[in-house]
PDB file of C-alpha atoms in Angstrom:
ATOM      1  CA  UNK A   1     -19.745 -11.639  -0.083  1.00 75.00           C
ATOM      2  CA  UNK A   2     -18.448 -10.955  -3.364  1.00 92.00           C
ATOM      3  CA  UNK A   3     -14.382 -11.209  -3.550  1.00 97.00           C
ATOM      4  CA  UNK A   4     -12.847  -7.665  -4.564  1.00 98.00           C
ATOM      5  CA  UNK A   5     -11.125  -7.570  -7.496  1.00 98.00           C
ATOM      6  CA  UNK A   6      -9.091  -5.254  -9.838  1.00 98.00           C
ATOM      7  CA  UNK A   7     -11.695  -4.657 -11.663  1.00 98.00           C
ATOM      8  CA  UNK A   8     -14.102  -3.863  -8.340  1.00 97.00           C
ATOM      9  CA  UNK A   9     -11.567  -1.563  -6.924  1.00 98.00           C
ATOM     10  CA  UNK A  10     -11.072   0.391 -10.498  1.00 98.00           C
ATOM     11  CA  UNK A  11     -15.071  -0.093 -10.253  1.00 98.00           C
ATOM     12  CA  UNK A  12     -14.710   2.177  -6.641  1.00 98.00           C
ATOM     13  CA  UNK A  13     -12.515   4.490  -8.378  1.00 98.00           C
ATOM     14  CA  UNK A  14     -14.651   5.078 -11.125  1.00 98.00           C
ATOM     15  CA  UNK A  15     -17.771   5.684  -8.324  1.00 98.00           C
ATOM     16  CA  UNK A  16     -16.202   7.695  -6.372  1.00 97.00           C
ATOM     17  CA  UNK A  17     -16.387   5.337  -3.274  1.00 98.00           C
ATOM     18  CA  UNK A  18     -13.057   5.368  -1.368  1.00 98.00           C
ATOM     19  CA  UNK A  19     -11.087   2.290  -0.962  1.00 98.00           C
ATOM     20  CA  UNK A  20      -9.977   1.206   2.495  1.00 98.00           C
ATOM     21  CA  UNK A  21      -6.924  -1.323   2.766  1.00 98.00           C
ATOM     22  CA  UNK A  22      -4.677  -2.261   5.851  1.00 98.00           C
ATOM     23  CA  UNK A  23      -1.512  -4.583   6.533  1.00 98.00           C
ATOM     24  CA  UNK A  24      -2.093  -7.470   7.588  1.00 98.00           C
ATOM     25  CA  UNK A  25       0.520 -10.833   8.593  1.00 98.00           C
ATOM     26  CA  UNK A  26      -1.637 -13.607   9.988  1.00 98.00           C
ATOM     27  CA  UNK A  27      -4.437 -15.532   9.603  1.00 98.00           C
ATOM     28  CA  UNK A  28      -6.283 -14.143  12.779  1.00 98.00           C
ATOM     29  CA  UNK A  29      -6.195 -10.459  12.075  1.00 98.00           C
ATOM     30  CA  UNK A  30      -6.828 -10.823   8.636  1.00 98.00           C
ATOM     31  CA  UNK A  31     -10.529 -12.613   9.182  1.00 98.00           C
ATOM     32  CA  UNK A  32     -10.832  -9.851  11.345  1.00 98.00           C
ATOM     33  CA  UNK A  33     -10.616  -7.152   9.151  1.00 98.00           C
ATOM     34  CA  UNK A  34     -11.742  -9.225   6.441  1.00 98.00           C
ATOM     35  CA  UNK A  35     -15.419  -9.695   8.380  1.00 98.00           C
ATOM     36  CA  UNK A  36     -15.080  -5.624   9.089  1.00 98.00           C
ATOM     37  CA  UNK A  37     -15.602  -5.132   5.417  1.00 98.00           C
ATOM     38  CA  UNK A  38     -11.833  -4.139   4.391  1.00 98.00           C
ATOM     39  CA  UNK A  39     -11.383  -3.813   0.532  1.00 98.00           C
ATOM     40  CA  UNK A  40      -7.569  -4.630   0.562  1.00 98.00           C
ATOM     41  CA  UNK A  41      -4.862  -6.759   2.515  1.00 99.00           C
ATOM     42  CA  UNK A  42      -1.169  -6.154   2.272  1.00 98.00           C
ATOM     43  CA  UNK A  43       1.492  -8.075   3.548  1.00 98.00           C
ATOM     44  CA  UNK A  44       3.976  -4.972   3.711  1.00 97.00           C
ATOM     45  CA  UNK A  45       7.462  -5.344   4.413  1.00 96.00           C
ATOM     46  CA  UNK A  46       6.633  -3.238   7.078  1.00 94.00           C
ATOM     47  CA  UNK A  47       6.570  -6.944   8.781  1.00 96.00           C
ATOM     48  CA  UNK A  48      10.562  -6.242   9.357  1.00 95.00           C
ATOM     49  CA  UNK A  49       9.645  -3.209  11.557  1.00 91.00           C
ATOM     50  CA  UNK A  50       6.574  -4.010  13.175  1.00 93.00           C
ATOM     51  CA  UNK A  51       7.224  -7.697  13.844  1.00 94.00           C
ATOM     52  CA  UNK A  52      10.973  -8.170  13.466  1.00 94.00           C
ATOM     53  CA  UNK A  53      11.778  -5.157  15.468  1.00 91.00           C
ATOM     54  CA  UNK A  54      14.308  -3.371  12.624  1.00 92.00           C
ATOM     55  CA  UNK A  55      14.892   0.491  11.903  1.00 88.00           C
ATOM     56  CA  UNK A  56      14.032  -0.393   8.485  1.00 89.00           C
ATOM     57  CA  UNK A  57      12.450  -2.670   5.639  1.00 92.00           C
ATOM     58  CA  UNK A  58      15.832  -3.992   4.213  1.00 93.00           C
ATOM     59  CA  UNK A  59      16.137  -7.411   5.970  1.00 96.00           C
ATOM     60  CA  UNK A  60      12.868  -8.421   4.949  1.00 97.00           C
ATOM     61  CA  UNK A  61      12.996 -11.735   2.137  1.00 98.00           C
ATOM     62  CA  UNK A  62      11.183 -12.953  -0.398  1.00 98.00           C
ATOM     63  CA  UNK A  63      10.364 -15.999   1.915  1.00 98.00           C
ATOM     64  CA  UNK A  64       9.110 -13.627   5.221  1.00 98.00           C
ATOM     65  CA  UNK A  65       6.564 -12.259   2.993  1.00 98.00           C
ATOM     66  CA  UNK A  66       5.569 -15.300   1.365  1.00 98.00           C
ATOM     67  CA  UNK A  67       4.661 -17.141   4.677  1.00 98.00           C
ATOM     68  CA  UNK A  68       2.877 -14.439   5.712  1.00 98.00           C
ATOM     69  CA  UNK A  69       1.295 -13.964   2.966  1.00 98.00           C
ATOM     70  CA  UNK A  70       0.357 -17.787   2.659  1.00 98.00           C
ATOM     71  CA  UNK A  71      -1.454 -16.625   6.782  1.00 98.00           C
ATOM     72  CA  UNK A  72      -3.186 -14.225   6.137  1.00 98.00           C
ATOM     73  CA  UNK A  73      -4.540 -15.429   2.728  1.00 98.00           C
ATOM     74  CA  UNK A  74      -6.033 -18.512   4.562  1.00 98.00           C
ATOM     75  CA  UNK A  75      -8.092 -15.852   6.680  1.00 98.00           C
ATOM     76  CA  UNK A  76      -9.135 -14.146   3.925  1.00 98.00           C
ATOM     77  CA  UNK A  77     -12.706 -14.491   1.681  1.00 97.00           C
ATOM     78  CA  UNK A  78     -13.546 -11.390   0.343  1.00 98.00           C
ATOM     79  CA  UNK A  79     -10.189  -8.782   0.703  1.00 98.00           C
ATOM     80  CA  UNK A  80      -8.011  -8.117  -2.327  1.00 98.00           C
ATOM     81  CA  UNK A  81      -4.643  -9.647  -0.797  1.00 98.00           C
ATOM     82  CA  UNK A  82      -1.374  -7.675  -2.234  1.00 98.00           C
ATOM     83  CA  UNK A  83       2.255  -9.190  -1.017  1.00 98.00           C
ATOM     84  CA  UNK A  84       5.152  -6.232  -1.359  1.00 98.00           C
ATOM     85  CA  UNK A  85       8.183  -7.463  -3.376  1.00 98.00           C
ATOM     86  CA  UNK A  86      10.847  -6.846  -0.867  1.00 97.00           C
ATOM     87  CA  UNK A  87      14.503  -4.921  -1.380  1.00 95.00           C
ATOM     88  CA  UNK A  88      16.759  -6.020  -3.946  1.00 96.00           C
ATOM     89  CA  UNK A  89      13.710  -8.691  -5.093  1.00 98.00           C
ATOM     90  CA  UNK A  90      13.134  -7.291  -8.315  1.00 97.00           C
ATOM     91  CA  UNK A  91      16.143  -5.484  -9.064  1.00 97.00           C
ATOM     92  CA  UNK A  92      16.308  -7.338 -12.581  1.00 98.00           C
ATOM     93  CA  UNK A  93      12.645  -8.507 -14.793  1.00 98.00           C
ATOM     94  CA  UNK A  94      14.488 -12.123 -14.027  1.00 98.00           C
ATOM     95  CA  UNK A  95      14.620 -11.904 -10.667  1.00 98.00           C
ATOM     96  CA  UNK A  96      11.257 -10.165 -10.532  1.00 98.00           C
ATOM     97  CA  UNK A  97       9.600 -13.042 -12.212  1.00 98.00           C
ATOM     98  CA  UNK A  98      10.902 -16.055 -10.068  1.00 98.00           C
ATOM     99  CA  UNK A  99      10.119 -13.993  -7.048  1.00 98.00           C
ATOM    100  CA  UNK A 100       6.954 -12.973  -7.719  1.00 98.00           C
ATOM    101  CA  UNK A 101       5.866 -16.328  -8.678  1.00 98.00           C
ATOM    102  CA  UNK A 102       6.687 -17.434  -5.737  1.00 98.00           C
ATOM    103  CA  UNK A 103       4.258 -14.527  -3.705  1.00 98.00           C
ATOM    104  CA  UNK A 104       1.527 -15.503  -6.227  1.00 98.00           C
ATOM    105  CA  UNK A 105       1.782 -19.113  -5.246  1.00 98.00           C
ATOM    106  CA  UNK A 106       1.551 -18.491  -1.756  1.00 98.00           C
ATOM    107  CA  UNK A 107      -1.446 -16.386  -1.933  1.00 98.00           C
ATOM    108  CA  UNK A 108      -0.806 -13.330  -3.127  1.00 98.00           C
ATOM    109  CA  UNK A 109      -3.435 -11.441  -6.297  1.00 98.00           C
ATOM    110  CA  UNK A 110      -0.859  -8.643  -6.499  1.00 98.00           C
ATOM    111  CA  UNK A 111       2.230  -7.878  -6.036  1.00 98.00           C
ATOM    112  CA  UNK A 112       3.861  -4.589  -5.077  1.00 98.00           C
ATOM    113  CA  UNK A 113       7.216  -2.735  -6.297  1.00 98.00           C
ATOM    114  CA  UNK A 114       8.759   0.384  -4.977  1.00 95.00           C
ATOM    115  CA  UNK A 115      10.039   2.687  -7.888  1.00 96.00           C
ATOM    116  CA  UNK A 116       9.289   4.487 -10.862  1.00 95.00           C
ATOM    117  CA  UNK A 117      10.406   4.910 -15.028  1.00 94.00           C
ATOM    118  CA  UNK A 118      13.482   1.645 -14.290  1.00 95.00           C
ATOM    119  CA  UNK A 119      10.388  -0.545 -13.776  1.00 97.00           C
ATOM    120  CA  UNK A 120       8.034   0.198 -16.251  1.00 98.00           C
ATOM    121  CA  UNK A 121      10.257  -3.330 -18.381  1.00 98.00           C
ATOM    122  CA  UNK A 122       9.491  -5.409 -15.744  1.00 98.00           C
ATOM    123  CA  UNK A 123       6.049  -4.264 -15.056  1.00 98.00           C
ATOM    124  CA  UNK A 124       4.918  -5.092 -18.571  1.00 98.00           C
ATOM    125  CA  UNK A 125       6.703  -8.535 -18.356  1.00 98.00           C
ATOM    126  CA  UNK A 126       4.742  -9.344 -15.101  1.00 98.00           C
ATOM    127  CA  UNK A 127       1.278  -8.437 -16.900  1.00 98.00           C
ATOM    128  CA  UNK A 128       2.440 -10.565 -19.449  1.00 98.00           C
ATOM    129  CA  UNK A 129       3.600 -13.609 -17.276  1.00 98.00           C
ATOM    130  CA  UNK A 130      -0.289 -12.944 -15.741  1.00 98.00           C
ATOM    131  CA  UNK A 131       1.259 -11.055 -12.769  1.00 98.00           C
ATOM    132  CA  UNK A 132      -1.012  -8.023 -11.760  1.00 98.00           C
ATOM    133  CA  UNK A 133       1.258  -4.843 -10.187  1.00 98.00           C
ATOM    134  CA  UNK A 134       0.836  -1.956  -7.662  1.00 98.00           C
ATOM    135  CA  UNK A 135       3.226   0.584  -7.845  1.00 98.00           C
ATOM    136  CA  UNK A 136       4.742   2.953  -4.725  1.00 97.00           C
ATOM    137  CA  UNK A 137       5.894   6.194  -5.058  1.00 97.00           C
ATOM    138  CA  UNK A 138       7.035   8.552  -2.681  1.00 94.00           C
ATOM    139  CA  UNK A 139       8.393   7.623   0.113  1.00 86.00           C
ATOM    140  CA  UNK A 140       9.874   4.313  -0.802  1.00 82.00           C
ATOM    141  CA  UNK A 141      11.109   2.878   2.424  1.00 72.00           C
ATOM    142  CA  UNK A 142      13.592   0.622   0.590  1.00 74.00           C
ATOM    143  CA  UNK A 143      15.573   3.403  -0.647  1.00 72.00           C
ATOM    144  CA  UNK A 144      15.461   5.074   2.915  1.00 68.00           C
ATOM    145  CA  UNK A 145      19.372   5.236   2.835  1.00 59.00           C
ATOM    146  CA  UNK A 146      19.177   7.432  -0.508  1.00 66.00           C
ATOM    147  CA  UNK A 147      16.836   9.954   0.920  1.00 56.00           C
ATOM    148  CA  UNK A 148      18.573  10.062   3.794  1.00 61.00           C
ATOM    149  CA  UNK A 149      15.988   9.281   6.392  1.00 59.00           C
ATOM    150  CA  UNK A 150      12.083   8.963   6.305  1.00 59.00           C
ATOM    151  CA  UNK A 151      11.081  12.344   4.531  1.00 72.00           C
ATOM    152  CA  UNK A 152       8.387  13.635   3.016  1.00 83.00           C
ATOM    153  CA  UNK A 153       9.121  13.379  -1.020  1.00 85.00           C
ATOM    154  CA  UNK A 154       7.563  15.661  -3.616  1.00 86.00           C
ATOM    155  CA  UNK A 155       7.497  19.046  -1.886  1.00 88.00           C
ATOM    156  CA  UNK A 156       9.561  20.916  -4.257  1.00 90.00           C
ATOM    157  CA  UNK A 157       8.313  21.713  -7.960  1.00 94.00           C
ATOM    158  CA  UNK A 158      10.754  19.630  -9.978  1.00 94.00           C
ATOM    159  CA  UNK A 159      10.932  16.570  -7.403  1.00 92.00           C
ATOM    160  CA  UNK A 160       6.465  16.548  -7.607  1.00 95.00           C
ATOM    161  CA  UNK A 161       6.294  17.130 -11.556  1.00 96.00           C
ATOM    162  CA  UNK A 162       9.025  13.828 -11.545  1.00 95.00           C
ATOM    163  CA  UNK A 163       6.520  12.133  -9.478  1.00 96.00           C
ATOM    164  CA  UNK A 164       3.430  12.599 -11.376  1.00 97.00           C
ATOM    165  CA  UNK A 165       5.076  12.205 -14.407  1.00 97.00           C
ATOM    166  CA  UNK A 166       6.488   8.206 -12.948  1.00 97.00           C
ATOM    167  CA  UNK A 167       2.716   7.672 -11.783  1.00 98.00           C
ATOM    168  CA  UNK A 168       1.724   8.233 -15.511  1.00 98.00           C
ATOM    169  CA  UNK A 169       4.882   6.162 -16.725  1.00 98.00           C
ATOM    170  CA  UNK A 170       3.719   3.134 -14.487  1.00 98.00           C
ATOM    171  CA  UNK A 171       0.149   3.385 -15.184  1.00 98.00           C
ATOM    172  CA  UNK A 172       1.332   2.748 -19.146  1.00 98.00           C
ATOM    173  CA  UNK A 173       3.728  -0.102 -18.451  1.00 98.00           C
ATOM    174  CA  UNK A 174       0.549  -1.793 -16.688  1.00 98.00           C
ATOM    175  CA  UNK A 175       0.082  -1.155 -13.146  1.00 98.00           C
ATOM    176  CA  UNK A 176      -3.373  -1.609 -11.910  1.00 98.00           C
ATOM    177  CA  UNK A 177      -3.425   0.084  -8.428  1.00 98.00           C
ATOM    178  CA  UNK A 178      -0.685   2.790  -6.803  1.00 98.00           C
ATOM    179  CA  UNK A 179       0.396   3.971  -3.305  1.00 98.00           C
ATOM    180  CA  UNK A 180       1.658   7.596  -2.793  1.00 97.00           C
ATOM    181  CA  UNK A 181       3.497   7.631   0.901  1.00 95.00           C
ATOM    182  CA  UNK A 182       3.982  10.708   2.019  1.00 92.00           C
ATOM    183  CA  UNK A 183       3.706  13.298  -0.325  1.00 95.00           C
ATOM    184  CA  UNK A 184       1.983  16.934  -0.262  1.00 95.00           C
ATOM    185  CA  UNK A 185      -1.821  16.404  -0.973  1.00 95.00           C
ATOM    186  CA  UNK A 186      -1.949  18.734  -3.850  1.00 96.00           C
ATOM    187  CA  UNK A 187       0.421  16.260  -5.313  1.00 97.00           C
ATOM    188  CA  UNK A 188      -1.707  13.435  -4.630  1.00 97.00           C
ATOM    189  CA  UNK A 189      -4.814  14.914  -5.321  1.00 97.00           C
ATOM    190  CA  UNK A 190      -3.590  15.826  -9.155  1.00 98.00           C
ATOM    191  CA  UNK A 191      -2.052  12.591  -9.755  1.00 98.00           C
ATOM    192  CA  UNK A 192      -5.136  10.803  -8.269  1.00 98.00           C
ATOM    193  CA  UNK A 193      -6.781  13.123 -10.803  1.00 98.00           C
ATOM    194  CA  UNK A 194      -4.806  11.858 -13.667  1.00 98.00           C
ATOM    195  CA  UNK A 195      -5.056   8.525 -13.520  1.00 98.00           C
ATOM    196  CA  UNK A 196      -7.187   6.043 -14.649  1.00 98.00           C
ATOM    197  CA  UNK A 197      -5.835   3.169 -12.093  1.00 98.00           C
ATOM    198  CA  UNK A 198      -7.178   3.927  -8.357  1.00 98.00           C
ATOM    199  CA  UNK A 199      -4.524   5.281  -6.213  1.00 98.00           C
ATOM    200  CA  UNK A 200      -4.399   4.489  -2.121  1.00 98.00           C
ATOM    201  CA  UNK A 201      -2.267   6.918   0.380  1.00 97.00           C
ATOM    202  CA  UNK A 202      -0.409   6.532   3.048  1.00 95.00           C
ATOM    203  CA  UNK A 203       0.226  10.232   4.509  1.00 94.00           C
ATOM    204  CA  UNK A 204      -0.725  11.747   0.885  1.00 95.00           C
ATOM    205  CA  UNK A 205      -4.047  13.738   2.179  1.00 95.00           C
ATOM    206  CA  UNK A 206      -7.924  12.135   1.828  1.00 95.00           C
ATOM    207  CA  UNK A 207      -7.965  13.505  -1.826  1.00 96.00           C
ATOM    208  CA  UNK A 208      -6.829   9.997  -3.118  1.00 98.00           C
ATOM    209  CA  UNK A 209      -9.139   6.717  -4.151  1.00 98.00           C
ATOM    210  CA  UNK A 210      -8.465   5.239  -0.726  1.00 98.00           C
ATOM    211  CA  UNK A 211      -5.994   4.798   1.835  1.00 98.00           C
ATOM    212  CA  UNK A 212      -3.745   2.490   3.878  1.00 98.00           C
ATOM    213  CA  UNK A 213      -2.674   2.144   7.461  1.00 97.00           C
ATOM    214  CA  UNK A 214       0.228  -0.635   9.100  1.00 96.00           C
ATOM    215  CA  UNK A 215      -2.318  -1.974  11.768  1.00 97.00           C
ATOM    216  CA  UNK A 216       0.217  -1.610  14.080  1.00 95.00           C
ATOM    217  CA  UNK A 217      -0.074   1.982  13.948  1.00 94.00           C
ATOM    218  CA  UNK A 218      -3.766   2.168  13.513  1.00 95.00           C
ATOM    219  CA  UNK A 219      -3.770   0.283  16.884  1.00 96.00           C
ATOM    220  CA  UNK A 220      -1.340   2.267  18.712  1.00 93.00           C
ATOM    221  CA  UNK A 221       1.076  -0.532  19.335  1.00 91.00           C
ATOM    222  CA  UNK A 222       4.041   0.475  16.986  1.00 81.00           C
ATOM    223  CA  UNK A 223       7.053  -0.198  19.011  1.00 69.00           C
ATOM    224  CA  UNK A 224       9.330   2.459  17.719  1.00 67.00           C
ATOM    225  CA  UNK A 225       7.085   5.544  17.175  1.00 69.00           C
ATOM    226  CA  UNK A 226       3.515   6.626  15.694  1.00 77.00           C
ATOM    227  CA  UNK A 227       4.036   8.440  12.492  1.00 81.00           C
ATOM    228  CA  UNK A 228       2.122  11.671  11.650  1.00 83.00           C
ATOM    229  CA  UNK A 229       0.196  10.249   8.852  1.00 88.00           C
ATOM    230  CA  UNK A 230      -1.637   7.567  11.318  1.00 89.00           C
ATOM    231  CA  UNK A 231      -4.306   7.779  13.863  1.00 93.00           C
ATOM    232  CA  UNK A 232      -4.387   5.282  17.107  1.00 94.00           C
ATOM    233  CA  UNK A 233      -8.394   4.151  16.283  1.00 96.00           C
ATOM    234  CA  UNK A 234      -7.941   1.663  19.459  1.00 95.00           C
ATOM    235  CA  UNK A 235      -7.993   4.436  22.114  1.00 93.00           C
ATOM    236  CA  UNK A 236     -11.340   5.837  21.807  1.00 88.00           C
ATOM    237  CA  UNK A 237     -13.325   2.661  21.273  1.00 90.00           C
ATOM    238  CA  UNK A 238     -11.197  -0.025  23.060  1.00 94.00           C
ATOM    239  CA  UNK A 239     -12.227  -2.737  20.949  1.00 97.00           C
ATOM    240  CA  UNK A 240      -9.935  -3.587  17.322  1.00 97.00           C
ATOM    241  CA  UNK A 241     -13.615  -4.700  15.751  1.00 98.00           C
ATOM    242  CA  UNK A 242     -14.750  -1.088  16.494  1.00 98.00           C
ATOM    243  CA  UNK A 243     -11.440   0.456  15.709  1.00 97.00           C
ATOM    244  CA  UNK A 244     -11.225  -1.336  12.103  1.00 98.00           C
ATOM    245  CA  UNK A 245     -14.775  -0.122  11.680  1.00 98.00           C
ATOM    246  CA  UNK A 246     -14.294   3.520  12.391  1.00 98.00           C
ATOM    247  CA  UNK A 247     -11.478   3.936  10.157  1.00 97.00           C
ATOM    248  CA  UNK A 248     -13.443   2.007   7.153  1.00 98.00           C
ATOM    249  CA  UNK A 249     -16.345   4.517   8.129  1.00 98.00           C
ATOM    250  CA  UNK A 250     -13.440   7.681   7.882  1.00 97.00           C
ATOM    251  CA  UNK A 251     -12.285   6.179   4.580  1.00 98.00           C
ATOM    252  CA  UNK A 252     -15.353   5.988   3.172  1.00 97.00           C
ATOM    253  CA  UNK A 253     -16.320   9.426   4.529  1.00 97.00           C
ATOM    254  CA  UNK A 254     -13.211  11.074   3.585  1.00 96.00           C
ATOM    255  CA  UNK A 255     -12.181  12.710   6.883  1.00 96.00           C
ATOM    256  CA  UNK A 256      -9.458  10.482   7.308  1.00 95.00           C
ATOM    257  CA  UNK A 257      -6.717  11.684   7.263  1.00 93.00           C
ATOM    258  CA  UNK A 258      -7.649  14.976   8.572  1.00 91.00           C
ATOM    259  CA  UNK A 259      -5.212  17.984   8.010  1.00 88.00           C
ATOM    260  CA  UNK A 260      -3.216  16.573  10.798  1.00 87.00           C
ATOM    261  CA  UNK A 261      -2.280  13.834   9.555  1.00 84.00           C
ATOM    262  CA  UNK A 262      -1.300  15.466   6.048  1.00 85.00           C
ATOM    263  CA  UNK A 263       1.349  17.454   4.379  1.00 85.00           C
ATOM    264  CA  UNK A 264       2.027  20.427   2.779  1.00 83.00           C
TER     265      UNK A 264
END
């Protein structure tokens, strides 16, 4: 199997043929979804929810994610693995350069920052230090405490034309891929449309180049709650091979997410 790439996913883009990425935090489950065919891997700081049990992403370190990632890159052969940068990691290009260097030594192809225009200096000094990015926009989760809870970003005219204009800021300073969470889908669908860089959702419609599910919530085994954006792909086939399969198939199909599972 050939390894995906940047260049293989902007490739996808390009061909119209969806990308379909997961989290993932250990060795087992990512040969698993590795051997399903998934095109990306990312160890999200979603790892402080999900397997730490927090109401948020905040206590996550720069060392959680890099042993994780450092798992689930040693089950990994052909997946494009992408380590987030977690809160307050990169909040100078200083810090954002020891830190990431440290992600990229454990495993990591990519690394991923929450934020828009502030970045766009450090972005170009990772691409220079040989650092690939992915951007997030939307729903950050690290700045959960500014938005005052886990909302759905970009629904007024003014907040979505500040979005899409960040998405085209980042895409300049260097990024090579981008995640919209939760945003309307018209939003996502332009900004898809105006970039050259593919761009993966997370509750953001099935208008984007791909999209992205915490396996925990694809599974139906979230401990807190099951968010709107994600589907439980366990329950109708009973078996995680099948489930990782059907929502590959969806991806690829485009009828995941259905309206259900968007916003407006």
């Amino acid at each position: 199997m050939k390894k995906v790439s940047t260049s293989s996913l902007l490739k996808m883009k390009q061909d119209k043929q969806r990308i379909s990425a997961l989290t993932a935090y250990d060795a087992s489950f990512a040969k698993m979804f590795d051997e399903q065919g998934i095109d990306v891997l990312l160890i999200g700081d979603s790892l402080g929810m999900v397997l730490q049990g927090a109401d948020d992403t905040l206590g996550v370190t720069v060392a959680d994610i890099a042993y994780h990632t450092k798992a689930v890159r040693r089950g990994t052969q052909r997946a494009f693995v992408v380590a987030d940068m977690p809160f307050m990691s990169y909040a100078t290009p200083e810090l954002a350069y020891q830190n990431a260097a440290q992600l990229m030594s454990a495993g990591a192809s990519m690394v991923k920052l929450e934020g828009g225009s502030w970045l766009q200096e450090t972005i170009k000094g990772l691409n220079e230090r040989g650092v690939p990015v992915c951007g997030h926009l939307g729903l950050t989760p690290q700045s959960v405490h500014v938005f005052g809870g886990f909302k759905v970003q970009g629904r007024d005219d003014l907040q979505a034309e500040q979005i899409l204009e960040q998405a085209k800021e980042l895409e300049r300073a260097g990024i090579q891929l981008l995640v919209l969470e939760c945003i309307p889908s018209g939003l996502a669908e332009k900004i898809t449309h105006s970039l050259n860089i593919p761009v993966i959702g997370i509750g953001a419609g099935n208008l984007t180049d791909g999209q992205i599910l915490v396996m925990h919530d694809m599974f139906g085994i979230s401990a807190n709650y099951m968010p709107k954006f994600s589907k439980n792909y366990l329950l109708a086939s009973g078996d995680m091979r099948a489930a990782v399969n059907d929502f590959i198939r969806e991806v690829q199909e485009g009828t995941f997410p259905s309206a259900e599972h968007s916003f407006n």
